[in-house]
DNA sequence: TTGCCTGCAAACTCTTTGCATTTCC
DNA sequence: GGAAATGCAAAGAGTTTGCAGGCAA
């Protein structure tokens, strides 16, 4: 039993919730997929692993992972909720390619510091932030020419 | 006839589209509202100004303003498309208050420069970017205590 | 006159919810 | 045994689309 499973189980127990086979398989799925995904991708993963759940269950499971902090809501694309595994994944920002959809992750400490300064200036208490740069990646730039 | 109207009209003409009373009033609405808005806010503004249009028309008008660059898609909130007037509105980023929903605009040239450096590093061609910092504003911090 | 636009309603997509049944503890 | 979870289907939001009639050019 992985560390995440222990944490999840403990979280459920404390809140009077149950560790069901469905929740177990969804946990396994988000850890396997890693990175970014949406509900459909999760649902498909489950189907391909012979553990088809109803979408309702998948939707009902996500808030648990959000609250426990295993996952966070990422950038919404075309009205679809996107999630991102945070477990063992330190904060980062995104370059989103409009050509191929690829997401490149990066982190720049100086940008982070400057953001803190901005917040200080406005006496704003930060919970989180998202920086997304949209454009065309190296490969797609070649194709476009 | 304002400059925007001329530009819009010319854009429509060039594309074999028509300058209808509905499009005229929607243009007036987005200029009057200014800043950030969603389709509902736009629809309500129209209703309050005795120019009720069908939502379909409002939805069909937005892509025109997007393409012409009068407006850009802003951060999605709870699955609703948000727009932002860009006309006469230079680029800026956002502090979003989770308490009262207020949006504070800011711009930091050093952050912008660092973003450019990141893109250069990945040979990424930027189209645009969004930086949103979520948290609690000065006023809401007081209330929370 | 031509064919783009509009309003209406129906369709669509993503997400949530009510309910009967099952299942964990 | 009793509360909580599941699957199903229906309901809800927000957005898009097909169609018949209306109107700009």
Short mmCIF file of N, CA and C in Angstrom, two decimals, chain B residues 36-85:
data_model
loop_
_atom_site.label_atom_id
_atom_site.label_comp_id
_atom_site.label_asym_id
_atom_site.label_seq_id
_atom_site.Cartn_x
_atom_site.Cartn_y
_atom_site.Cartn_z
N UNK B 36 -14.15 43.55 -17.58
CA UNK B 36 -14.50 42.14 -17.69
C UNK B 36 -16.00 41.92 -17.70
N UNK B 37 -16.42 40.93 -18.44
CA UNK B 37 -17.84 40.59 -18.46
C UNK B 37 -18.02 39.19 -19.03
N UNK B 38 -19.18 38.60 -18.77
CA UNK B 38 -19.51 37.34 -19.42
C UNK B 38 -20.78 37.54 -20.23
N UNK B 39 -21.21 36.51 -20.93
CA UNK B 39 -22.36 36.65 -21.81
C UNK B 39 -23.60 37.10 -21.05
N UNK B 40 -23.77 36.60 -19.85
CA UNK B 40 -24.93 36.99 -19.07
C UNK B 40 -24.94 38.48 -18.74
N UNK B 41 -23.79 38.99 -18.35
CA UNK B 41 -23.69 40.41 -18.02
C UNK B 41 -24.04 41.25 -19.25
N UNK B 42 -23.54 40.80 -20.38
CA UNK B 42 -23.80 41.50 -21.63
C UNK B 42 -25.29 41.47 -21.95
N UNK B 43 -25.86 40.29 -21.81
CA UNK B 43 -27.28 40.10 -22.08
C UNK B 43 -28.12 40.98 -21.15
N UNK B 44 -27.73 41.06 -19.90
CA UNK B 44 -28.46 41.89 -18.95
C UNK B 44 -28.34 43.38 -19.27
N UNK B 45 -27.14 43.78 -19.66
CA UNK B 45 -26.95 45.18 -20.03
C UNK B 45 -27.90 45.53 -21.17
N UNK B 46 -27.97 44.65 -22.16
CA UNK B 46 -28.84 44.89 -23.31
C UNK B 46 -30.29 45.00 -22.88
N UNK B 47 -30.69 44.11 -21.97
CA UNK B 47 -32.08 44.10 -21.52
C UNK B 47 -32.40 45.41 -20.80
N UNK B 48 -31.47 45.82 -19.95
CA UNK B 48 -31.70 47.05 -19.20
C UNK B 48 -31.68 48.29 -20.08
N UNK B 49 -31.15 48.16 -21.27
CA UNK B 49 -31.14 49.30 -22.16
C UNK B 49 -32.18 49.14 -23.27
N UNK B 50 -33.22 48.36 -22.92
CA UNK B 50 -34.34 48.19 -23.83
C UNK B 50 -33.95 47.71 -25.21
N UNK B 51 -32.93 46.86 -25.27
CA UNK B 51 -32.53 46.34 -26.56
C UNK B 51 -32.31 44.84 -26.45
N UNK B 52 -33.30 44.19 -25.89
CA UNK B 52 -33.17 42.76 -25.66
C UNK B 52 -32.92 42.00 -26.97
N UNK B 53 -31.83 41.24 -26.96
CA UNK B 53 -31.53 40.37 -28.10
C UNK B 53 -31.63 38.93 -27.62
N UNK B 54 -31.71 38.02 -28.55
CA UNK B 54 -31.68 36.62 -28.13
C UNK B 54 -30.26 36.29 -27.73
N UNK B 55 -30.15 35.35 -26.81
CA UNK B 55 -28.80 34.96 -26.40
C UNK B 55 -28.03 34.38 -27.57
N UNK B 56 -28.73 33.70 -28.45
CA UNK B 56 -28.05 33.12 -29.61
C UNK B 56 -27.30 34.20 -30.37
N UNK B 57 -27.93 35.33 -30.54
CA UNK B 57 -27.29 36.43 -31.27
C UNK B 57 -26.07 36.94 -30.50
N UNK B 58 -26.22 37.06 -29.20
CA UNK B 58 -25.08 37.51 -28.40
C UNK B 58 -23.93 36.52 -28.55
N UNK B 59 -24.25 35.24 -28.44
CA UNK B 59 -23.20 34.23 -28.57
C UNK B 59 -22.57 34.26 -29.96
N UNK B 60 -23.39 34.53 -30.96
CA UNK B 60 -22.85 34.54 -32.32
C UNK B 60 -22.05 35.80 -32.62
N UNK B 61 -22.22 36.80 -31.81
CA UNK B 61 -21.51 38.06 -32.06
C UNK B 61 -20.10 38.05 -31.45
N UNK B 62 -19.95 37.35 -30.35
CA UNK B 62 -18.66 37.38 -29.66
C UNK B 62 -17.47 36.97 -30.52
N UNK B 63 -17.58 35.92 -31.32
CA UNK B 63 -16.42 35.53 -32.14
C UNK B 63 -15.94 36.65 -33.06
N UNK B 64 -16.84 37.50 -33.48
CA UNK B 64 -16.45 38.62 -34.34
C UNK B 64 -15.54 39.57 -33.57
N UNK B 65 -15.94 39.88 -32.36
CA UNK B 65 -15.13 40.79 -31.55
C UNK B 65 -13.81 40.17 -31.14
N UNK B 66 -13.83 38.84 -30.97
CA UNK B 66 -12.59 38.15 -30.65
C UNK B 66 -11.64 38.24 -31.83
N UNK B 67 -12.17 37.94 -33.01
CA UNK B 67 -11.31 37.94 -34.19
C UNK B 67 -10.77 39.32 -34.52
N UNK B 68 -11.60 40.32 -34.35
CA UNK B 68 -11.17 41.66 -34.65
C UNK B 68 -10.25 42.21 -33.56
N UNK B 69 -10.27 41.52 -32.41
CA UNK B 69 -9.35 41.89 -31.34
C UNK B 69 -9.88 42.94 -30.37
N UNK B 70 -11.16 43.22 -30.43
CA UNK B 70 -11.75 44.18 -29.48
C UNK B 70 -11.83 43.60 -28.10
N UNK B 71 -11.84 42.29 -28.07
CA UNK B 71 -12.12 41.56 -26.85
C UNK B 71 -11.23 40.35 -26.83
N UNK B 72 -10.89 39.87 -25.65
CA UNK B 72 -10.20 38.58 -25.59
C UNK B 72 -10.80 37.71 -24.51
N UNK B 73 -10.60 36.41 -24.65
CA UNK B 73 -11.13 35.51 -23.64
C UNK B 73 -10.27 35.65 -22.42
N UNK B 74 -10.96 35.80 -21.32
CA UNK B 74 -10.27 35.99 -20.07
C UNK B 74 -10.33 34.68 -19.30
N UNK B 75 -10.05 34.72 -18.01
CA UNK B 75 -10.03 33.49 -17.22
C UNK B 75 -11.43 32.93 -17.11
N UNK B 76 -11.56 31.66 -17.30
CA UNK B 76 -12.87 31.03 -17.16
C UNK B 76 -13.19 30.89 -15.69
N UNK B 77 -14.41 31.24 -15.34
CA UNK B 77 -14.77 31.02 -13.96
C UNK B 77 -15.98 30.11 -13.92
N UNK B 78 -15.86 29.02 -13.22
CA UNK B 78 -16.94 28.04 -13.10
C UNK B 78 -17.62 27.71 -14.42
N UNK B 79 -16.83 27.40 -15.40
CA UNK B 79 -17.41 26.95 -16.66
C UNK B 79 -18.13 28.01 -17.47
N UNK B 80 -17.91 29.26 -17.15
CA UNK B 80 -18.53 30.33 -17.93
C UNK B 80 -17.44 31.08 -18.66
N UNK B 81 -17.65 31.35 -19.93
CA UNK B 81 -16.65 32.09 -20.68
C UNK B 81 -16.63 33.55 -20.23
N UNK B 82 -15.47 34.04 -19.96
CA UNK B 82 -15.31 35.43 -19.54
C UNK B 82 -14.58 36.19 -20.63
N UNK B 83 -15.01 37.40 -20.87
CA UNK B 83 -14.36 38.23 -21.86
C UNK B 83 -13.84 39.49 -21.23
N UNK B 84 -12.99 40.13 -21.94
CA UNK B 84 -12.35 41.32 -21.42
C UNK B 84 -12.12 42.26 -22.61
N UNK B 85 -12.52 43.50 -22.43
CA UNK B 85 -12.34 44.48 -23.49
C UNK B 85 -10.85 44.78 -23.62
#
